[in-house]
Coordinates of C-alpha atoms in Angstrom, one line a residue:
M1 CA 15.3 8.4 13.2
N2 CA 15.3 4.7 14.2
R3 CA 18.5 3.2 15.4
I4 CA 19.8 -0.3 14.4
L5 CA 22.6 -2.2 16.0
I6 CA 24.4 -4.7 13.7
A7 CA 26.1 -7.5 15.7
D8 CA 28.4 -9.5 13.4
D9 CA 32.1 -10.5 13.3
D10 CA 32.3 -10.5 9.5
I11 CA 33.2 -7.0 8.4
S12 CA 32.1 -7.6 4.8
V13 CA 28.6 -8.6 6.0
V14 CA 28.5 -5.6 8.4
D15 CA 29.4 -3.2 5.6
T16 CA 26.7 -4.7 3.3
I17 CA 24.0 -4.4 6.0
A18 CA 25.1 -0.9 7.1
G19 CA 25.1 0.3 3.5
I20 CA 21.5 -0.9 3.0
L21 CA 20.3 0.5 6.3
K22 CA 21.9 3.9 5.8
N23 CA 21.5 4.5 2.1
E24 CA 18.1 2.8 1.4
G25 CA 16.4 2.7 4.8
G26 CA 17.6 6.0 6.3
F27 CA 18.5 4.4 9.6
E28 CA 21.1 5.4 12.2
V29 CA 23.5 2.5 12.5
E30 CA 26.0 1.2 15.1
T31 CA 28.0 -2.0 14.9
A32 CA 29.3 -4.6 17.4
L33 CA 32.1 -6.8 15.9
R34 CA 32.8 -8.8 19.1
H35 CA 30.5 -10.8 21.4
D36 CA 31.6 -8.8 24.5
E37 CA 30.6 -5.5 22.8
I38 CA 27.0 -6.3 22.2
I39 CA 25.5 -5.6 25.7
G40 CA 27.5 -2.4 26.1
K41 CA 26.4 -1.1 22.7
I42 CA 22.8 -1.9 23.5
E43 CA 23.1 0.1 26.8
C44 CA 24.8 3.1 25.1
F45 CA 23.2 3.2 21.7
Q46 CA 19.7 2.2 22.8
P47 CA 18.8 0.6 19.4
H48 CA 15.2 0.2 18.2
L49 CA 16.3 -3.1 16.6
L50 CA 19.2 -5.5 16.6
T51 CA 20.5 -7.7 13.7
L52 CA 22.4 -10.6 15.1
D53 CA 24.7 -13.1 13.2
L54 CA 23.8 -16.7 14.1
E55 CA 27.5 -17.6 14.1
F56 CA 30.3 -15.7 15.7
G57 CA 33.6 -17.1 14.5
S58 CA 33.5 -20.9 14.4
Q59 CA 30.9 -21.2 17.2
S60 CA 27.7 -22.4 15.5
E61 CA 25.6 -22.0 18.6
A62 CA 27.0 -18.6 19.6
G63 CA 24.0 -16.7 18.2
I64 CA 21.5 -18.7 20.2
A65 CA 23.5 -18.1 23.4
I66 CA 23.7 -14.4 22.7
L67 CA 20.0 -14.2 21.9
K68 CA 19.1 -15.9 25.2
E69 CA 21.5 -13.6 27.1
I70 CA 19.9 -10.5 25.5
R71 CA 16.4 -11.7 26.1
S72 CA 17.2 -12.4 29.8
R73 CA 18.4 -8.8 30.2
Y74 CA 16.0 -7.0 28.0
N75 CA 12.8 -9.0 27.9
E76 CA 10.7 -6.1 29.3
K77 CA 12.1 -3.7 26.8
R78 CA 11.2 -6.3 24.1
L79 CA 14.1 -5.3 21.8
P80 CA 13.2 -6.7 18.3
I81 CA 15.9 -9.1 17.0
I82 CA 16.5 -10.3 13.5
I83 CA 18.8 -13.2 13.0
I84 CA 21.2 -13.3 10.1
S85 CA 21.8 -16.9 9.0
G86 CA 23.7 -18.7 6.3
T87 CA 21.7 -21.9 6.6
G88 CA 18.1 -23.1 6.7
D89 CA 18.3 -25.4 9.7
T90 CA 14.7 -25.7 10.8
V91 CA 15.6 -27.4 14.2
K92 CA 17.9 -24.4 15.0
L93 CA 15.3 -22.0 13.7
R94 CA 12.7 -23.4 16.1
E95 CA 15.1 -23.0 19.0
L96 CA 15.8 -19.4 17.9
V97 CA 12.0 -18.6 17.8
K98 CA 11.5 -20.1 21.2
S99 CA 14.5 -18.1 22.5
G100 CA 12.9 -14.8 21.4
M101 CA 13.9 -14.1 17.8
N102 CA 11.4 -11.9 16.0
D103 CA 12.4 -12.7 12.4
Y104 CA 15.3 -14.1 10.3
I105 CA 17.0 -13.5 6.9
Y106 CA 19.3 -15.8 5.0
K107 CA 22.6 -14.8 3.3
P108 CA 23.2 -13.5 0.7
I109 CA 21.2 -10.6 2.0
D110 CA 18.5 -9.1 -0.2
A111 CA 18.0 -5.3 0.5
G112 CA 14.3 -5.3 0.0
D113 CA 13.7 -8.3 2.1
L114 CA 15.8 -6.9 5.0
L115 CA 14.1 -3.5 5.0
E116 CA 10.7 -5.1 4.9
K117 CA 11.4 -7.4 7.8
I118 CA 12.9 -4.5 9.8
S119 CA 9.9 -2.4 9.2
G120 CA 7.6 -5.2 10.4
C121 CA 9.6 -5.9 13.5
I122 CA 9.8 -2.2 14.6
Q123 CA 6.1 -1.6 14.1
V124 CA 4.8 -4.8 15.7
A125 CA 5.6 -6.3 19.1
P126 CA 7.6 -9.6 19.3
V127 CA 5.8 -12.9 18.9
D128 CA 4.8 -14.8 22.1
T129 CA 5.7 -18.4 21.3
T130 CA 5.0 -19.9 24.7
I131 CA 1.9 -21.7 23.5
W132 CA 3.3 -23.2 20.3
K133 CA 4.1 -26.7 21.6
K134 CA 0.5 -27.1 22.8
Q135 CA -1.0 -26.7 19.3
V136 CA 1.5 -26.5 16.5
I137 CA 3.5 -29.5 15.3
G138 CA 6.4 -29.1 12.9
N139 CA 9.7 -27.3 12.7
S140 CA 9.9 -26.9 8.9
K141 CA 10.7 -23.6 7.4
A142 CA 7.1 -23.4 6.1
M143 CA 5.7 -23.7 9.6
M144 CA 8.2 -21.2 11.1
D145 CA 7.3 -18.7 8.5
L146 CA 3.6 -19.3 9.2
M147 CA 4.0 -18.8 13.0
L148 CA 6.0 -15.6 12.7
H149 CA 3.4 -14.2 10.3
V150 CA 0.5 -15.2 12.6
G151 CA 2.3 -13.6 15.5
R152 CA 2.6 -10.3 13.7
L153 CA -1.1 -10.2 12.8
T154 CA -2.4 -11.3 16.2
R155 CA -0.3 -8.7 18.0
A156 CA -1.8 -6.0 15.8
E157 CA -5.4 -7.4 16.4
L158 CA -6.1 -7.5 12.7
D159 CA -9.2 -9.1 11.2
T160 CA -7.7 -11.9 9.1
L161 CA -8.6 -14.3 6.2
I162 CA -7.3 -17.8 6.6
L163 CA -6.9 -19.7 3.4
G164 CA -6.0 -23.3 2.9
E165 CA -6.9 -26.7 1.5
N166 CA -9.1 -29.1 3.5
G167 CA -7.1 -30.8 6.2
T168 CA -4.4 -28.2 6.6
G169 CA -5.6 -27.0 10.1
K170 CA -7.3 -23.7 9.4
D171 CA -9.4 -24.0 12.6
L172 CA -6.4 -24.9 14.6
I173 CA -4.4 -21.9 13.5
A174 CA -7.5 -19.7 14.2
E175 CA -7.5 -20.9 17.8
L176 CA -3.7 -20.3 18.0
F177 CA -4.2 -16.8 16.7
H178 CA -6.6 -16.2 19.6
E179 CA -4.3 -17.7 22.2
M180 CA -1.3 -15.8 21.1
G181 CA -3.1 -12.4 21.1
P182 CA -4.1 -9.9 23.8
R183 CA -7.6 -11.4 23.9
H184 CA -6.4 -14.9 24.9
G185 CA -8.3 -14.6 28.3
E186 CA -11.6 -13.9 26.5
R187 CA -13.8 -16.3 24.5
F188 CA -12.9 -17.8 21.2
Y189 CA -16.1 -18.7 19.3
A190 CA -16.4 -20.5 15.9
I191 CA -19.4 -20.5 13.6
D192 CA -19.6 -23.0 10.8
C193 CA -21.1 -21.1 7.9
T194 CA -22.1 -24.3 6.1
N195 CA -24.7 -25.0 8.8
I196 CA -26.5 -21.6 8.6
P197 CA -29.8 -21.8 6.6
D198 CA -30.3 -18.8 4.4
N199 CA -33.7 -17.9 5.8
L200 CA -32.5 -18.1 9.4
S201 CA -29.0 -16.5 9.1
E202 CA -29.9 -13.2 10.7
I203 CA -31.5 -14.9 13.7
E204 CA -28.6 -17.3 14.0
L205 CA -25.9 -14.7 13.8
W206 CA -27.5 -11.7 15.5
G207 CA -30.6 -12.9 17.4
H208 CA -34.0 -11.3 17.9
A209 CA -36.0 -9.2 20.3
A210 CA -38.9 -10.5 22.3
N211 CA -42.2 -10.4 20.3
A212 CA -40.3 -9.7 17.0
F213 CA -42.3 -12.5 15.4
T214 CA -44.8 -15.2 16.5
G215 CA -43.1 -17.5 19.0
A216 CA -40.4 -15.0 20.0
V217 CA -41.3 -14.9 23.7
K218 CA -38.0 -13.5 24.9
D219 CA -34.8 -11.8 23.7
K220 CA -32.3 -14.2 22.0
K221 CA -28.7 -13.5 21.6
G222 CA -27.1 -14.2 18.3
R223 CA -24.1 -16.5 18.0
S224 CA -21.8 -13.7 17.1
E225 CA -22.4 -12.1 20.5
M226 CA -20.8 -15.2 22.1
A227 CA -17.4 -13.8 21.1
D228 CA -17.8 -10.2 22.4
Q229 CA -14.4 -9.0 23.7
G230 CA -12.8 -12.0 22.2
T231 CA -12.3 -13.6 18.8
L232 CA -14.9 -14.8 16.3
L233 CA -14.2 -17.4 13.6
L234 CA -16.5 -17.5 10.6
N235 CA -15.5 -20.9 9.1
E236 CA -16.1 -21.8 5.5
I237 CA -17.4 -18.4 4.5
G238 CA -17.2 -19.5 0.8
D239 CA -20.3 -21.5 1.4
L240 CA -22.5 -18.5 2.2
S241 CA -25.1 -17.3 -0.3
L242 CA -24.7 -13.9 -1.9
S243 CA -27.5 -12.5 0.3
Q244 CA -25.8 -13.7 3.4
Q245 CA -22.5 -12.3 2.2
A246 CA -24.0 -8.8 2.0
K247 CA -25.0 -8.9 5.6
I248 CA -21.6 -10.3 6.7
L249 CA -19.8 -7.5 4.8
N250 CA -21.5 -4.8 6.9
F251 CA -20.9 -6.7 10.1
I252 CA -17.2 -7.1 9.4
Q253 CA -16.7 -3.5 8.3
N254 CA -18.5 -1.9 11.2
K255 CA -18.6 -4.6 13.9
T256 CA -22.3 -3.6 14.4
F257 CA -25.5 -5.6 13.9
L258 CA -29.2 -5.3 14.3
R259 CA -31.3 -7.9 16.1
I260 CA -34.6 -8.7 14.4
G261 CA -37.3 -6.5 16.0
E262 CA -34.9 -3.8 17.2
V263 CA -34.2 -0.4 15.6
E264 CA -30.9 0.5 17.4
P265 CA -27.8 -1.3 16.2
R266 CA -25.6 -3.0 18.7
S267 CA -21.8 -3.1 18.5
L268 CA -19.2 -5.8 19.3
D269 CA -15.6 -5.5 20.4
I270 CA -14.1 -8.5 18.6
V271 CA -11.4 -9.6 16.2
I272 CA -13.0 -11.5 13.3
L273 CA -11.2 -14.4 11.6
V274 CA -12.6 -15.8 8.3
A275 CA -11.6 -19.2 6.9
T276 CA -12.3 -21.0 3.7
N277 CA -10.9 -23.8 1.5
K278 CA -12.5 -22.1 -1.6
N279 CA -10.6 -20.0 -4.2
L280 CA -12.5 -16.8 -3.5
Y281 CA -10.8 -15.0 -6.4
E282 CA -12.3 -17.5 -8.9
M283 CA -15.7 -17.4 -7.1
V284 CA -15.7 -13.6 -7.6
K285 CA -15.2 -14.0 -11.3
Q286 CA -17.9 -16.6 -11.5
G287 CA -20.3 -14.3 -9.7
K288 CA -20.5 -16.6 -6.6
F289 CA -18.8 -14.3 -4.2
R290 CA -19.1 -10.5 -3.6
E291 CA -16.2 -8.5 -4.9
D292 CA -16.4 -5.9 -2.1
L293 CA -16.4 -8.6 0.5
Y294 CA -13.4 -10.3 -1.1
F295 CA -11.3 -7.1 -1.1
R296 CA -12.4 -6.4 2.5
L297 CA -11.2 -9.8 3.6
H298 CA -8.1 -9.9 1.4
S299 CA -6.1 -7.2 3.2
N300 CA -4.7 -9.5 5.8
N301 CA -4.4 -13.2 5.2
I302 CA -2.8 -16.4 6.4
I303 CA -2.1 -19.1 3.8
M304 CA -1.9 -22.6 5.3
P305 CA 0.9 -24.7 3.8
P306 CA -0.3 -28.0 2.4
L307 CA 1.4 -31.1 3.8
R308 CA 3.3 -31.7 0.5
D309 CA 5.1 -28.4 1.2
R310 CA 6.3 -29.5 4.6
L311 CA 7.0 -33.2 4.2
E312 CA 9.9 -33.0 6.7
D313 CA 7.3 -32.5 9.4
I314 CA 5.8 -36.0 8.8
P315 CA 7.9 -37.8 11.4
L316 CA 6.9 -35.3 14.1
L317 CA 3.2 -35.4 13.1
A318 CA 3.2 -39.2 12.9
A319 CA 4.7 -39.4 16.4
H320 CA 2.0 -37.0 17.7
F321 CA -0.8 -39.1 16.2
M322 CA 0.7 -42.3 17.5
K323 CA 0.7 -40.9 21.0
K324 CA -3.0 -39.8 20.5
Y325 CA -4.2 -43.2 19.2
N326 CA -2.1 -45.3 21.6
K327 CA -4.2 -43.7 24.3
K328 CA -7.5 -43.9 22.4
L329 CA -7.0 -47.5 21.2
K330 CA -5.3 -48.7 24.4
K331 CA -2.2 -49.8 22.5
D332 CA 1.5 -49.4 23.0
I333 CA 2.9 -49.2 19.5
K334 CA 6.5 -47.9 19.6
G335 CA 7.0 -46.4 16.1
I336 CA 6.9 -46.8 12.3
V337 CA 9.5 -48.7 10.4
S338 CA 11.9 -46.3 8.5
D339 CA 11.0 -47.4 5.0
V340 CA 7.3 -46.6 5.7
L341 CA 8.3 -43.1 6.8
E342 CA 10.3 -42.7 3.7
K343 CA 7.4 -43.7 1.6
F344 CA 5.1 -41.3 3.5
Q345 CA 7.5 -38.4 2.7
A346 CA 7.3 -39.3 -1.0
L347 CA 3.5 -39.0 -1.2
L348 CA 1.5 -35.8 -2.1
W349 CA -1.1 -36.2 0.6
P350 CA -4.1 -34.5 -1.1
G351 CA -6.0 -34.7 2.2
N352 CA -3.1 -33.1 4.0
V353 CA -2.6 -33.5 7.8
R354 CA -6.1 -34.9 8.3
Q355 CA -5.4 -37.7 5.8
L356 CA -2.0 -38.5 7.5
E357 CA -3.8 -38.7 10.8
K358 CA -6.4 -41.2 9.4
C359 CA -3.6 -43.2 7.8
I360 CA -1.8 -43.5 11.2
E361 CA -5.0 -44.5 12.9
T362 CA -5.7 -47.2 10.3
G363 CA -2.1 -48.4 10.6
M364 CA -2.4 -48.7 14.4
I365 CA -5.6 -50.6 14.2
N366 CA -4.1 -53.1 11.7
C367 CA -0.7 -53.3 13.5
R368 CA 0.0 -56.6 15.2
G369 CA 3.5 -55.8 16.4
Q370 CA 5.5 -52.9 18.0
Q371 CA 5.9 -51.0 14.8
I372 CA 3.6 -50.0 11.9
K373 CA 4.6 -51.7 8.7
W374 CA 3.7 -50.9 5.1
K375 CA 1.1 -53.7 5.0
D376 CA -0.7 -52.0 7.9
V377 CA -1.4 -48.8 5.8
Q378 CA -1.1 -50.1 2.2
S379 CA -4.8 -50.5 1.6
Y380 CA -5.6 -47.1 3.0
I381 CA -2.9 -45.4 0.9
E382 CA -3.6 -47.2 -2.3
H383 CA -7.4 -46.7 -2.0
G384 CA -6.8 -43.0 -1.5
E385 CA -4.5 -42.8 -4.5
Q386 CA -6.9 -44.7 -6.7
A387 CA -9.8 -42.4 -5.7
L388 CA -7.7 -39.4 -6.5
H389 CA -6.8 -40.6 -10.0
T390 CA -10.2 -41.8 -10.9
S391 CA -11.7 -38.5 -10.1
D392 CA -9.1 -36.4 -12.0
A393 CA -10.7 -32.9 -12.1
G394 CA -7.7 -31.6 -14.0
Q395 CA -8.8 -33.2 -17.3
P396 CA -11.0 -30.9 -19.5
E397 CA -14.3 -32.3 -20.5
F398 CA -14.9 -32.8 -24.2
D399 CA -17.3 -34.1 -26.8
P400 CA -16.0 -36.7 -29.3
D401 CA -17.8 -34.8 -32.0
W402 CA -15.9 -31.5 -31.4
T403 CA -13.6 -30.2 -34.1
Y404 CA -9.8 -30.3 -33.4
K405 CA -9.8 -26.6 -32.9
K406 CA -12.5 -26.8 -30.2
I407 CA -10.6 -29.5 -28.2
K408 CA -7.4 -27.4 -28.5
D409 CA -9.3 -24.4 -27.2
A410 CA -10.7 -26.4 -24.3
I411 CA -7.2 -27.6 -23.4
K412 CA -5.8 -24.1 -23.5
N413 CA -8.6 -22.8 -21.3
K414 CA -7.9 -25.5 -18.8
A415 CA -4.2 -24.7 -18.9
D416 CA -4.9 -21.0 -18.4
E417 CA -7.2 -21.7 -15.5
T418 CA -4.5 -23.8 -13.8
E419 CA -1.9 -21.1 -14.5
R420 CA -4.2 -18.4 -13.2
H421 CA -4.8 -20.4 -10.0
Y422 CA -1.1 -20.9 -9.5
I423 CA -0.1 -17.2 -10.1
T424 CA -3.0 -16.0 -7.9
H425 CA -1.9 -18.3 -5.1
H426 CA 1.6 -16.9 -5.1
L427 CA 0.5 -13.3 -5.4
E428 CA -1.8 -13.8 -2.4
K429 CA 1.0 -15.5 -0.5
N430 CA 3.3 -12.6 -1.1
K431 CA 0.6 -9.9 -0.6
Y432 CA 0.6 -9.0 -4.3
K433 CA 4.2 -7.7 -4.2
I434 CA 5.2 -8.2 -7.8
V435 CA 9.0 -8.2 -7.4
K436 CA 8.8 -10.6 -4.4
T437 CA 6.3 -12.9 -6.2
A438 CA 8.4 -13.1 -9.4
Q439 CA 11.5 -14.1 -7.4
A440 CA 9.5 -16.7 -5.4
I441 CA 8.3 -18.5 -8.6
G442 CA 11.7 -18.3 -10.4
L443 CA 11.0 -15.6 -13.0
K444 CA 13.9 -13.6 -14.3
N445 CA 12.3 -10.2 -13.5
Y446 CA 9.0 -8.6 -12.5
Q447 CA 8.2 -7.6 -16.0
Q448 CA 7.6 -11.2 -16.9
L449 CA 5.1 -11.6 -14.1
T450 CA 3.3 -8.4 -15.2
E451 CA 3.0 -9.7 -18.7
I452 CA 1.6 -13.1 -17.4
M453 CA -0.9 -11.2 -15.2
Q454 CA -2.1 -9.1 -18.2
R455 CA -2.5 -12.2 -20.4
L456 CA -4.4 -14.1 -17.7
K457 CA -6.4 -10.9 -16.8
I458 CA -5.2 -10.9 -13.1
S459 CA -5.5 -7.6 -11.4
K460 CA -3.7 -6.4 -8.3

């Protein structure tokens, strides 16, 4: 039986957590109601996991100090620690992650959420966050959730599907996945699937033997072999043809391939990451993506948050891009005027972080002072907004000669398509857990979501 230590000075919270863990989780439970009890209880009780209140008494930083103390003593034992917090302070959350927190949960405590997080922390080693500052910018809740999720997957060395809009940083998170995992000392190799001709895909991916065909004077390694012992990224897999997808499915399932001209399959020891900006679920329904490949990829996924879901990260991102382009453009611009940043945080940024970077670069080129002003970026912003509205893909096409019923049907179909995309997105984000998804999108109960899924013909 797994043992859990609850460290909290609020007896009502302790009773709530203990009740959940004993009655619903079947755990053995011990409690520490005072700061000075925690280390002794860890030594005596030898817990498999610790839940730690972020605030002891009135000391708002007490939880961080205790976390650091525990990590300094028990880093080798790697005791999983879940922080219990009453606030969503992302700055503090980032500090907690850096200090060795495995996961967190907000009050009031949801039993299902707590048990799920405990199960994940006990089964998977803690997340190594030492490399975050090198590649990941942002301390929003969306980014913290993303990083914790990436850490769990990479520690387990799971093949993973990375989903996200253009410009959200799918390739960046793939590199981070590799760097955070046990294979970080081996090679990370990315293949852009958009650049693989259909008739040359087998040669490109898996190579050929000498004399396999006219002109093949010697053995050639395929590009997938470049990642042996490391991590392979298949970027934009949604652009592959159906015939290419069939070959990729076998490769992902078995980690084996056959060079052209050979009869014995070769095997690779790799973790495979697959990324796309396409809605694969919709492509399956349209017959453009293999259903078996979709379900093979879908088991583990990372969903990149669009910039509109992490607007609070814009000042940090802007500062990073300014540092980059000050060096590139040989300038010394100090910052961005506050009202411009406020306007930035009110935009939707359909091009995501990539669009923000280009905006900052444009502003720095146009800037004639020490700070970027609205006039320096106005043309770029307004041109982007105009282009977005003039190519509004959300409007259903129609013929003026249609009957009123036909136009109503067209509008309904478009609405259903939008709703289906929305529901599918949140189901994927919550790993098709119906109760959790219903709560996330504000439905009263899971039955409502089930009815919506039946109406839209969405299957689990």
